[in-house]
mmCIF file of C-alpha atoms in Angstrom:
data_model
loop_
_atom_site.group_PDB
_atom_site.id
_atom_site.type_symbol
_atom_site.label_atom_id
_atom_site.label_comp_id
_atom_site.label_asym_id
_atom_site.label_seq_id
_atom_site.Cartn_x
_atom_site.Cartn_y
_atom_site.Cartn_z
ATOM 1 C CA UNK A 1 -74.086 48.967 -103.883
ATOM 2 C CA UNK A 2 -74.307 50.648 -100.419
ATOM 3 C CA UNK A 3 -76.770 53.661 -100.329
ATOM 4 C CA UNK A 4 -75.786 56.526 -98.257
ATOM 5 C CA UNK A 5 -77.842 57.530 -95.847
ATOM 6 C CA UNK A 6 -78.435 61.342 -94.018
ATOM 7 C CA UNK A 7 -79.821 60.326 -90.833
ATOM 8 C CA UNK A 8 -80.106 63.018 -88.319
ATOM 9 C CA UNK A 9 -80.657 62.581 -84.681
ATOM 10 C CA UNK A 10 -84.463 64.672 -83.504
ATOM 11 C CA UNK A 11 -82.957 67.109 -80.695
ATOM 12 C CA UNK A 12 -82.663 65.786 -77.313
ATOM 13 C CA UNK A 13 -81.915 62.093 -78.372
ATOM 14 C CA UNK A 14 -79.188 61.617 -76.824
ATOM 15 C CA UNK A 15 -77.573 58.275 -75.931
ATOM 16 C CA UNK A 16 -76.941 58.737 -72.319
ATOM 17 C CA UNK A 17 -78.220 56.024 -69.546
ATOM 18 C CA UNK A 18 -80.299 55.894 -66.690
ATOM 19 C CA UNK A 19 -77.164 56.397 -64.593
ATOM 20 C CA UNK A 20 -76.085 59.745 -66.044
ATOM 21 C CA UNK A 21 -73.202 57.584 -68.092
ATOM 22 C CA UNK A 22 -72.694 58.880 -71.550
ATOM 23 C CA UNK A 23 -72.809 56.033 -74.546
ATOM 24 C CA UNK A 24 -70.470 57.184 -76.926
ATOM 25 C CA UNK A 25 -68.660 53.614 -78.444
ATOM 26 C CA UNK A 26 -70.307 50.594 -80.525
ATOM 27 C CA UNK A 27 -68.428 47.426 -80.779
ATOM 28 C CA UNK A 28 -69.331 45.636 -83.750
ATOM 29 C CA UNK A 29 -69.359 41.223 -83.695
ATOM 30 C CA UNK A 30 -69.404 40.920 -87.397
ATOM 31 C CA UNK A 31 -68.819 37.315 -87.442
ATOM 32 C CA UNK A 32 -68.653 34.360 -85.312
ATOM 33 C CA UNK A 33 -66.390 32.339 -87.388
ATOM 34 C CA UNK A 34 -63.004 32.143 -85.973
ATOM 35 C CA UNK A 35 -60.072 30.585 -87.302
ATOM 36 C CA UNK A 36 -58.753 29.719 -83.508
ATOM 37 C CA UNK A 37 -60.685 27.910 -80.806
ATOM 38 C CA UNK A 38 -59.266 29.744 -77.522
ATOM 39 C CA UNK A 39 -59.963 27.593 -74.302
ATOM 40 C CA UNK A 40 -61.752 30.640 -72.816
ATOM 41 C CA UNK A 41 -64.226 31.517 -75.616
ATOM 42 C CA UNK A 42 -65.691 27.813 -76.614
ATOM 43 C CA UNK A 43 -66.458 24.859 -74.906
ATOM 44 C CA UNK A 44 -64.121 21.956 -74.613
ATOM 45 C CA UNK A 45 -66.690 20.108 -77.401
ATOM 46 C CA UNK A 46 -66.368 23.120 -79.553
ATOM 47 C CA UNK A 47 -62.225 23.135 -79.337
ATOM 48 C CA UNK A 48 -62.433 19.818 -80.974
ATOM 49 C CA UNK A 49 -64.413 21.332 -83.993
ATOM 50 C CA UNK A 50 -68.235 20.879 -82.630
ATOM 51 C CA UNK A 51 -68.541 24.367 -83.245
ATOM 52 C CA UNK A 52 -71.462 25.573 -83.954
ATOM 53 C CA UNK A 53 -71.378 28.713 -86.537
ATOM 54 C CA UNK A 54 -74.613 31.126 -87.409
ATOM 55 C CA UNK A 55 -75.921 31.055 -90.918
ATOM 56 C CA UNK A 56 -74.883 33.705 -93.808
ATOM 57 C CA UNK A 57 -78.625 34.569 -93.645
ATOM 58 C CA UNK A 58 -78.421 35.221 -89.456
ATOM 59 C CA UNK A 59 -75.671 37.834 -89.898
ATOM 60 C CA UNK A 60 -76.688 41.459 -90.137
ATOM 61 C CA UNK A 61 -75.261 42.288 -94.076
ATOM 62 C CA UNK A 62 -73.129 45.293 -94.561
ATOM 63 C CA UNK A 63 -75.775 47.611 -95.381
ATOM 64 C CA UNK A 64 -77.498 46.594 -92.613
ATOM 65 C CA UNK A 65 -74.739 47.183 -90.050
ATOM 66 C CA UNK A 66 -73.423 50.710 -91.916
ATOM 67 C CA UNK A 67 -77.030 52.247 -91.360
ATOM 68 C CA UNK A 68 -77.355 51.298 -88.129
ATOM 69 C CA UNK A 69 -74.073 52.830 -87.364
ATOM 70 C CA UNK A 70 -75.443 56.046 -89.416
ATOM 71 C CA UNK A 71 -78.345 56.150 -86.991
ATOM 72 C CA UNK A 72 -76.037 55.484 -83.924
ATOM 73 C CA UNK A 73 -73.169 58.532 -84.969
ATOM 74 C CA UNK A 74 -76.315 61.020 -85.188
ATOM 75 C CA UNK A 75 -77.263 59.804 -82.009
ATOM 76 C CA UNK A 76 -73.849 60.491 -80.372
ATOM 77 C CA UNK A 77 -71.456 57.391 -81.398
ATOM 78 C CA UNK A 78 -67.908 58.516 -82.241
ATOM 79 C CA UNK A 79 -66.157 55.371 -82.362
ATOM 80 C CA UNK A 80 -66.378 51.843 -83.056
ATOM 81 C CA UNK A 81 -64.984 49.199 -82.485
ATOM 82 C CA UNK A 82 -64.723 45.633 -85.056
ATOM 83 C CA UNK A 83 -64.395 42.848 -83.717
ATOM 84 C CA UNK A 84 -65.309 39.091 -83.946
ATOM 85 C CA UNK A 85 -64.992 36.247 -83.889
ATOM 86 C CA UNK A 86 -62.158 37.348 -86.126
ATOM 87 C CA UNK A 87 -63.405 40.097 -88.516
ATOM 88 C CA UNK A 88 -60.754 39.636 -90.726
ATOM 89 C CA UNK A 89 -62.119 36.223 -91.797
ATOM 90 C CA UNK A 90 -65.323 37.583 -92.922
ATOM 91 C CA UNK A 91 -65.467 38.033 -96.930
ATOM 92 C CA UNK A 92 -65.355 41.980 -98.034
ATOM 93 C CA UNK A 93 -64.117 43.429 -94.163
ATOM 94 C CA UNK A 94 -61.951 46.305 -95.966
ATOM 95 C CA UNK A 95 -64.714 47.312 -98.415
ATOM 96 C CA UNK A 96 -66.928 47.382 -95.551
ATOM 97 C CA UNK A 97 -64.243 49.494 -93.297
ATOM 98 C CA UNK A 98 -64.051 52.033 -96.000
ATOM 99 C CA UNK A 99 -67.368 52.828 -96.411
ATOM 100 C CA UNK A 100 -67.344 53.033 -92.452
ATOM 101 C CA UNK A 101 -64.847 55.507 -92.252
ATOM 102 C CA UNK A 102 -67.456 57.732 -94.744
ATOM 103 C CA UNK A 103 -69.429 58.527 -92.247
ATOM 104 C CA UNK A 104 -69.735 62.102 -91.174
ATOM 105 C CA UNK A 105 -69.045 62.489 -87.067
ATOM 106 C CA UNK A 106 -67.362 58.924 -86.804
ATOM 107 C CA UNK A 107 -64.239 60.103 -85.399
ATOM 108 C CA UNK A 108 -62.278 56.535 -84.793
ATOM 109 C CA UNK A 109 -62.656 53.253 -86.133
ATOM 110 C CA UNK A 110 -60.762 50.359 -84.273
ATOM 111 C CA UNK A 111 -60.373 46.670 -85.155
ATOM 112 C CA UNK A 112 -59.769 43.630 -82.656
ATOM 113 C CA UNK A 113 -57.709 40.874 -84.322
ATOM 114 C CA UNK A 114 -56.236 37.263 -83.394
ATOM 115 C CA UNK A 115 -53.390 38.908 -85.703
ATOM 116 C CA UNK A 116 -53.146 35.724 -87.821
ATOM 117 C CA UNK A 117 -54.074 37.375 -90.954
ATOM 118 C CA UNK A 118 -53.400 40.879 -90.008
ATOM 119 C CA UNK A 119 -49.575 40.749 -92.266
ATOM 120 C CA UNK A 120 -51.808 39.552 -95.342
ATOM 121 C CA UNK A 121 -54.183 42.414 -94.694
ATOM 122 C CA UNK A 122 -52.122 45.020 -92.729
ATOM 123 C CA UNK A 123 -51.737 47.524 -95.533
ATOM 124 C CA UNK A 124 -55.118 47.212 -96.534
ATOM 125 C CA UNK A 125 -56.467 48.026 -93.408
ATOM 126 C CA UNK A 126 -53.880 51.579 -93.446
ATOM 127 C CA UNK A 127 -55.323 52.005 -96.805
ATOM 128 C CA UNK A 128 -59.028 51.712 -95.652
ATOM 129 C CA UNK A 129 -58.493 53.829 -92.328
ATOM 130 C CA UNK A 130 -57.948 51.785 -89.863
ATOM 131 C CA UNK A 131 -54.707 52.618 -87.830
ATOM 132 C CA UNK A 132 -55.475 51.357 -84.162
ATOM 133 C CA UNK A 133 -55.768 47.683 -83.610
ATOM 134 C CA UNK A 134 -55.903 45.444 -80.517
ATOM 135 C CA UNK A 135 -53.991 41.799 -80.957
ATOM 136 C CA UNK A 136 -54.710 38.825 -78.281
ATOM 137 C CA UNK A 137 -51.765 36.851 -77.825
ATOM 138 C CA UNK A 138 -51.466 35.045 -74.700
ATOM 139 C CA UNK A 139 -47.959 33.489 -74.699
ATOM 140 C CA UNK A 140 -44.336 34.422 -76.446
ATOM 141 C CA UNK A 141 -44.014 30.610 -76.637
ATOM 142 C CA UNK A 142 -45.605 28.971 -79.604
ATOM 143 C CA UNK A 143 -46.108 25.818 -78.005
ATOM 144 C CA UNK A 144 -48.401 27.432 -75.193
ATOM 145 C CA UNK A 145 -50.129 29.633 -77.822
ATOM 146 C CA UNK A 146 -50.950 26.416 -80.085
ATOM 147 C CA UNK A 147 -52.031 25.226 -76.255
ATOM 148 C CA UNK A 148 -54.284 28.014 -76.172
ATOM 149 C CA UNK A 149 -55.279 28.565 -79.589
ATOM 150 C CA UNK A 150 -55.770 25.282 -80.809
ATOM 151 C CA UNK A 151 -53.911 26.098 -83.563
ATOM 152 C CA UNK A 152 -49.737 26.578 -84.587
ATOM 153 C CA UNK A 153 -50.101 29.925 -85.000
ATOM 154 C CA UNK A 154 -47.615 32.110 -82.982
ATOM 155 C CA UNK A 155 -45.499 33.032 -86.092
ATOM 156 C CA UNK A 156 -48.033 34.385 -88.202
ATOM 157 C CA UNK A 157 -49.546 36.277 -85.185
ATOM 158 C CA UNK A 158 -45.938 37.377 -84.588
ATOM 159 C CA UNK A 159 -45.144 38.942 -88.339
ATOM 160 C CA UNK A 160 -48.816 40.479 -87.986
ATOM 161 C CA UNK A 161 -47.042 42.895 -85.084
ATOM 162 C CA UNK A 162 -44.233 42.975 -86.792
ATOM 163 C CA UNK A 163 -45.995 43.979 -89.798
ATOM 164 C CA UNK A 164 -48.774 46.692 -88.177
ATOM 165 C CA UNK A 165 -45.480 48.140 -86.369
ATOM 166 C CA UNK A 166 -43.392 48.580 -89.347
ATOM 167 C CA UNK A 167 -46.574 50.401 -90.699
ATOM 168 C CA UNK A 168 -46.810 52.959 -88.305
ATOM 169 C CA UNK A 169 -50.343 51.854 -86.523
ATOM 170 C CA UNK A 170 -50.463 53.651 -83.494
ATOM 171 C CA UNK A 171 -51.545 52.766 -81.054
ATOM 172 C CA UNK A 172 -50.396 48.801 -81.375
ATOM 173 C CA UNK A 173 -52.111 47.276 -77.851
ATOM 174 C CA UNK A 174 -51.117 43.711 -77.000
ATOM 175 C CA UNK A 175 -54.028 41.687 -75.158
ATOM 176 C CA UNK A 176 -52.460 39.090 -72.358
ATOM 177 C CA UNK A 177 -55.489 36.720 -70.510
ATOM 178 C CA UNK A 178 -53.267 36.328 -67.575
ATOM 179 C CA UNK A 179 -54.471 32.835 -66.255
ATOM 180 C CA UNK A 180 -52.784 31.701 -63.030
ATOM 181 C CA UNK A 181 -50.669 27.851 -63.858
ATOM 182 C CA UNK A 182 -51.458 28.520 -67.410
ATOM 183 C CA UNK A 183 -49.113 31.696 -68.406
ATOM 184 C CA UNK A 184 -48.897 33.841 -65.487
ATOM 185 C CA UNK A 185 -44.847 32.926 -65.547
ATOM 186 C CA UNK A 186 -44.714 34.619 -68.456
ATOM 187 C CA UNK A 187 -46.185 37.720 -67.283
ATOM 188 C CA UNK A 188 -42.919 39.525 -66.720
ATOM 189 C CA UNK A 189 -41.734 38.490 -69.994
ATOM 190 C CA UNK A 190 -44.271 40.597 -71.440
ATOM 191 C CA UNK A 191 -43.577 43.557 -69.094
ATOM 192 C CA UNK A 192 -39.928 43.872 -70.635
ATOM 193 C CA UNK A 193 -41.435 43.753 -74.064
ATOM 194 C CA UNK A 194 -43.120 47.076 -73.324
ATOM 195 C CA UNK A 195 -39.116 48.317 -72.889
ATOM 196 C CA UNK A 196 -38.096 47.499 -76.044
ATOM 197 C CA UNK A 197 -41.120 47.813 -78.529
ATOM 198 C CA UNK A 198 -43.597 50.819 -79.320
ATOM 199 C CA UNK A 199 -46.758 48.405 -77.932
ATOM 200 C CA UNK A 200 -49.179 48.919 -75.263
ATOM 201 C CA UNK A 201 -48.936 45.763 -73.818
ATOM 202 C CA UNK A 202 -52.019 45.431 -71.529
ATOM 203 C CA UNK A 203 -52.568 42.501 -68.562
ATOM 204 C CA UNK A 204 -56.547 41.402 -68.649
ATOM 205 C CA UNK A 205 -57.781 39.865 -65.687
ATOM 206 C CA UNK A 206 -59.114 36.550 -66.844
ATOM 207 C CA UNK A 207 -63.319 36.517 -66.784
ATOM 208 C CA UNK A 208 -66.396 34.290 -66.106
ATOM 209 C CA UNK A 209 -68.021 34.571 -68.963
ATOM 210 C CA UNK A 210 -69.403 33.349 -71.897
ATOM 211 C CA UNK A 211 -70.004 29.085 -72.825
ATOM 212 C CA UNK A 212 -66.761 27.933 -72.235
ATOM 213 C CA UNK A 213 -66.428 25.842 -68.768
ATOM 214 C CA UNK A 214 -62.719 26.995 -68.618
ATOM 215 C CA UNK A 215 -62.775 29.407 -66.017
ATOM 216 C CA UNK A 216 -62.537 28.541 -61.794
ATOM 217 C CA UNK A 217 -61.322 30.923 -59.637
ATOM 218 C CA UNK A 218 -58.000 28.824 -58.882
ATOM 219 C CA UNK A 219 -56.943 30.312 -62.384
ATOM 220 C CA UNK A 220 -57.879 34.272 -61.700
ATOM 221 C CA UNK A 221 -55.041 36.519 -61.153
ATOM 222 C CA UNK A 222 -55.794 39.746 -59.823
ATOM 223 C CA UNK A 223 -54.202 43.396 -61.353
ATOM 224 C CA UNK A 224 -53.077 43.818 -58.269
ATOM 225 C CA UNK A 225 -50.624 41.004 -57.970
ATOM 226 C CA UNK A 226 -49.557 41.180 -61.613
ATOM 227 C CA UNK A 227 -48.660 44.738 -60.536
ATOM 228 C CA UNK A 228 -46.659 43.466 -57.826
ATOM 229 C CA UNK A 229 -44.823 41.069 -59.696
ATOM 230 C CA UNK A 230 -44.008 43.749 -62.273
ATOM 231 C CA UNK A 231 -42.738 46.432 -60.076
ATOM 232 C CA UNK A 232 -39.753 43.869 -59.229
ATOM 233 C CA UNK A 233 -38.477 44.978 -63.012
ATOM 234 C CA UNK A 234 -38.819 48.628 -61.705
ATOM 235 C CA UNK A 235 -40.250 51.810 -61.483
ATOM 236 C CA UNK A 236 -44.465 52.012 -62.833
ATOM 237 C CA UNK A 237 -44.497 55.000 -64.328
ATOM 238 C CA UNK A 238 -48.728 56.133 -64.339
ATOM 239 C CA UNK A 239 -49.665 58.049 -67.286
ATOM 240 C CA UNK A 240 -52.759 60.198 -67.610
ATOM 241 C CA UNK A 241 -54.971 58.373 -70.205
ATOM 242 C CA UNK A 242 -56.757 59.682 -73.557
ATOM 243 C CA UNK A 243 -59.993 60.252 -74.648
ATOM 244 C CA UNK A 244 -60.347 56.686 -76.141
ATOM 245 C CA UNK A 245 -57.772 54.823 -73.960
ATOM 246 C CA UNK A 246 -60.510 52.461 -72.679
ATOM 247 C CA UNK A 247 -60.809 51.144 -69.635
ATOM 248 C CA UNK A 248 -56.932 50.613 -68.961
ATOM 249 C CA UNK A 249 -54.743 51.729 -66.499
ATOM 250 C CA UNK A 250 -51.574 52.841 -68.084
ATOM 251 C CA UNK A 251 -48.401 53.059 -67.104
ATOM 252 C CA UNK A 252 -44.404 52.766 -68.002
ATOM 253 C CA UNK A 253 -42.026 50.368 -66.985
ATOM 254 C CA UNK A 254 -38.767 53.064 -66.648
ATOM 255 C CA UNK A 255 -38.377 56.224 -67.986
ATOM 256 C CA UNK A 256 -37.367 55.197 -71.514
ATOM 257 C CA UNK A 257 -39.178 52.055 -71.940
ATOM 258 C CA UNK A 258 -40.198 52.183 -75.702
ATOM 259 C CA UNK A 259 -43.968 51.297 -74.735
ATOM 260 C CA UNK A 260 -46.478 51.201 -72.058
ATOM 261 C CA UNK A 261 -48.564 48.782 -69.955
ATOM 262 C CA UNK A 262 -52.162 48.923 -70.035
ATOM 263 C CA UNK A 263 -53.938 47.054 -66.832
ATOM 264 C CA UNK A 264 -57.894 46.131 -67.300
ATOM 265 C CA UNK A 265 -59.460 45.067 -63.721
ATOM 266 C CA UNK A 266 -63.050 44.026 -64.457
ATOM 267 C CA UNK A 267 -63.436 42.290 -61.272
ATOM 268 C CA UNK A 268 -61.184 43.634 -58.774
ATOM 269 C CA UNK A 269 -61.205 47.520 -59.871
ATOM 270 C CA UNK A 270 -64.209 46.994 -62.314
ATOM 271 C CA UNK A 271 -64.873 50.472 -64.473
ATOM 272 C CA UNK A 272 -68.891 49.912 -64.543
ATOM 273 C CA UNK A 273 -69.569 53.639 -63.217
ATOM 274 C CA UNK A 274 -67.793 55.015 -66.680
ATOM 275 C CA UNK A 275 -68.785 52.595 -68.951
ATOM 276 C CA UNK A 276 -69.848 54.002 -72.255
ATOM 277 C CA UNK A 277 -69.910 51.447 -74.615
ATOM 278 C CA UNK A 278 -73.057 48.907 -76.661
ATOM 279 C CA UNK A 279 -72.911 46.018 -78.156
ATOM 280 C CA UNK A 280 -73.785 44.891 -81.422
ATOM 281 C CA UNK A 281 -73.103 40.756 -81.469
ATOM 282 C CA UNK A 282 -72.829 39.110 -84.799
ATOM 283 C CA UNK A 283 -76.421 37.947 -84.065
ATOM 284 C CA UNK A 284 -77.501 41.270 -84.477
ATOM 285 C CA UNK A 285 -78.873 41.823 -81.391
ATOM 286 C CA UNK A 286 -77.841 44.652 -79.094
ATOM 287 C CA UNK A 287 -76.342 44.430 -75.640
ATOM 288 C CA UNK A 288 -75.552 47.038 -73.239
ATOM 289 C CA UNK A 289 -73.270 45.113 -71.044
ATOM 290 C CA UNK A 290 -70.510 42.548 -71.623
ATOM 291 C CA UNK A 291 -71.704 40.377 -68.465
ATOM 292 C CA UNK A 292 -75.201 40.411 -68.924
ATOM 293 C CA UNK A 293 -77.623 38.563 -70.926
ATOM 294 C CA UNK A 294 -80.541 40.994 -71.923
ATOM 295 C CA UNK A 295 -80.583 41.929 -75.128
ATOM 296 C CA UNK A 296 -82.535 43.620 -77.833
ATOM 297 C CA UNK A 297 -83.221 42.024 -81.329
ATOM 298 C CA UNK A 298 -82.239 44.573 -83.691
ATOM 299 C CA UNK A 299 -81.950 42.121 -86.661
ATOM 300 C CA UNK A 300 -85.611 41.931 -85.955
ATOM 301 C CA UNK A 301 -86.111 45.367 -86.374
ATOM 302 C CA UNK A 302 -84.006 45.908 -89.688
ATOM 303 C CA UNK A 303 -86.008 42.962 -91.322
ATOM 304 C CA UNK A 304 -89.371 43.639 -90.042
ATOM 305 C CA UNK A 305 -89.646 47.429 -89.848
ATOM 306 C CA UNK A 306 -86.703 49.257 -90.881
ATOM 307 C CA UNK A 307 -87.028 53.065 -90.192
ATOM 308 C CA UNK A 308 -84.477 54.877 -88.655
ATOM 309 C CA UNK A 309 -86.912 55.657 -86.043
ATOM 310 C CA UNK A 310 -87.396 52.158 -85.377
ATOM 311 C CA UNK A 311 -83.660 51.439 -85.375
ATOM 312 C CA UNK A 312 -83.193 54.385 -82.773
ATOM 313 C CA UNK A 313 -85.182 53.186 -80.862
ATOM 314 C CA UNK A 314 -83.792 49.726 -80.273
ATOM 315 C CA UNK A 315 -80.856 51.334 -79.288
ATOM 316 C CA UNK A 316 -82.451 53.770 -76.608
ATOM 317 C CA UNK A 317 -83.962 50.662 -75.176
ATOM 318 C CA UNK A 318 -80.604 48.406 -75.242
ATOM 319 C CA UNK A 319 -79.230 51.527 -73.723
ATOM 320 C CA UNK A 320 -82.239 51.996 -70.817
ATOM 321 C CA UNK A 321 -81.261 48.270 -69.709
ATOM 322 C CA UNK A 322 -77.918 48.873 -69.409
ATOM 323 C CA UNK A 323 -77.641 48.220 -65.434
ATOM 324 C CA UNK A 324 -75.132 50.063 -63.029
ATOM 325 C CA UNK A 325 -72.713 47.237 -62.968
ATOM 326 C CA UNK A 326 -72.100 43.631 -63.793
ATOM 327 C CA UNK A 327 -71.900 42.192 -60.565
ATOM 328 C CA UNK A 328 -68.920 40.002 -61.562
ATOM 329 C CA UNK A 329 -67.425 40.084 -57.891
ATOM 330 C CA UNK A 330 -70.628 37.142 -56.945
ATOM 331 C CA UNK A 331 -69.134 35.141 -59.470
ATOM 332 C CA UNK A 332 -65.821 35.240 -58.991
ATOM 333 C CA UNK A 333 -65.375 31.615 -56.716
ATOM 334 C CA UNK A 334 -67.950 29.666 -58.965
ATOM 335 C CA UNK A 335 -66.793 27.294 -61.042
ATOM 336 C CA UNK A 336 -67.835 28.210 -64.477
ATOM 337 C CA UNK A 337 -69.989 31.102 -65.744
ATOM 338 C CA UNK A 338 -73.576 31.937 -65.654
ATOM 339 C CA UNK A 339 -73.457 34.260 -68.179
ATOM 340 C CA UNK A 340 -74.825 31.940 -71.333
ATOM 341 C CA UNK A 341 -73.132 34.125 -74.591
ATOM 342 C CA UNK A 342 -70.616 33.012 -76.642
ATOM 343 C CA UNK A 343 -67.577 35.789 -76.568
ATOM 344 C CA UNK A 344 -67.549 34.278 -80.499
ATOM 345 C CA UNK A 345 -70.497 36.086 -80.914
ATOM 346 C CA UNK A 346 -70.918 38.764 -78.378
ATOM 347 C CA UNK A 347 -67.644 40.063 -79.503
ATOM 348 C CA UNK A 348 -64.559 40.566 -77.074
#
């Protein structure tokens, strides 16, 4: 049974760094275990099924992760973020999201999906408050994505939007990687999507990051010239974002394109100075910034002295090491990364 739990924040504790940025979003890892093996988040032994995974015991329970997010919404979290891994694989998710969406002064809860099992659990999800989800899909052609994946999967990722859509999740956001000789000639195929479906369909400038020895610079495309390429369909269209739009630039391709585009630029028009988000990996250890390593051990702290106090203050201290920005730019013409994570377990 999951106990609730009245935490209140002591006045003046206020998640808010040492650059004046406000902390106000948690994304949850609550799994490593994936049921792809994308060439950009393991290692070209892991995509062969070397894989290493953590232990039942390693993983932060339920109860574990629902007080710490009691303590963090007192502190100032209003949203939060699942993701993986691929949460959805993880045994008793939708229990788990409901008792989530309890929580007094959580205003938005979010999930992150591979969409392969998201028309089995689509409904559930409405039914357990969840009506925002993210969905990485790479390619429209299901060779390419079983290329990418690993796995045949396009057509179940396909009836998962088809499914969320039919629903009425809003907003559905459709994560491209855009990867130069890999599926940048697809990138305009996407763009038209945005015309004729109700999807934010957002270009992500591909990352050095994580285990995986895919990256080299001769596959980055910048925003800039997938914006270029774009703008040969027509008109960009920017819209003024909301509250918990993220990162992306948003725009629409014509005046009555069904959807939008979303651009994310982390290393040519990297969003550092507004940053306002922590980590939580499926490790249980908190990180204040995607590209860098330092972390704090909260599983530590919920099995060795769990107070609320004690849990508060792992975050204020994940949240004092956040640094001003992730210096991403040095790395972009190295071959490979030098940050060591795993996105399977940092959480993308």
């Amino acid at each position: 049974m999951i106990q609730e739990n009245t935490t209140v924040a002591p006045p003046g504790n206020s998640l808010t760094d040492l650059f004046s940025r406000s902390i106000s979003y948690l994304r949850l890892s609550l799994t490593d275990r994936c049921n792809l093996r994308c060439m950009y988040c393991v290692t070209e032994d892991e995509s062969s099924g070397c894989l290493a995974k953590l232990g039942q015991e390693e993983l932060l329970t339920y109860e574990e992760l629902l007080r710490v997010v009691r303590v963090a919404v007192a502190m100032g979290i209003t949203k939060v973020r699942l993701t993986g891994g691929e949460p959805l694989v993880r045994r008793g998710v939708l229990d788990f999201i409901r008792e989530l969406n309890r929580i007094e002064g959580l205003d938005d809860v979010r999930i992150t999906t591979n969409g392969v099992l998201l028309a089995q659990y689509g409904r559930e999800l409405l039914e357990a408050g969840v009506t925002k989800v993210n969905i990485s899909l790479d390619s429209l052609r299901p060779e390419r994505v079983a290329a990418i994946t690993g796995i045949d999967c396009f057509d179940a990722v396909w009836r998962g939007v088809e499914t969320v859509l039919a629903l009425g999740f809003a907003p559905v956001k459709l994560n491209m990687v855009a990867m130069r000789h890999i599926n940048d000639d697809e990138i305009l195929d996407f763009a038209r999507m945005s015309q004729r479906l109700p999807l934010q369909v957002r270009f992500i400038e591909f990352m050095p990051i994580g285990a995986s020895s895919r990256w080299n610079a001769n596959t980055y495309i910048s925003t800039d010239e997938i914006m270029e390429r774009i703008g040969t369909l027509g008109e960009l269209i920017p819209l003024q974002k909301g509250r918990n739009d993220g990162p992306a630039k948003v725009f629409r391709l014509g005046e009555d394109a069904a959807g939008t585009l979303g651009f994310i630029s982390p290393l040519s028009h990297h969003f550092c100075d507004r940053c306002n988000r922590l980590r939580l990996t499926s490790a249980g250890t908190l990180r204040s910034c995607l590209l860098h390593d330092e972390e704090v051990d909260l599983r530590a702290v919920l099995r060795n002295e769990p107070t609320d106090d004690s849990i508060r203050e792992a975050l204020l201290t994940a949240i004092r090491n956040k640094p001003r920005g992730h210096q991403l730019e040095e790395r972009l013409h190295r071959s490979g990364s030098d940050c060591h994570g795993r996105m399977s377990r940092i959480g993308g």
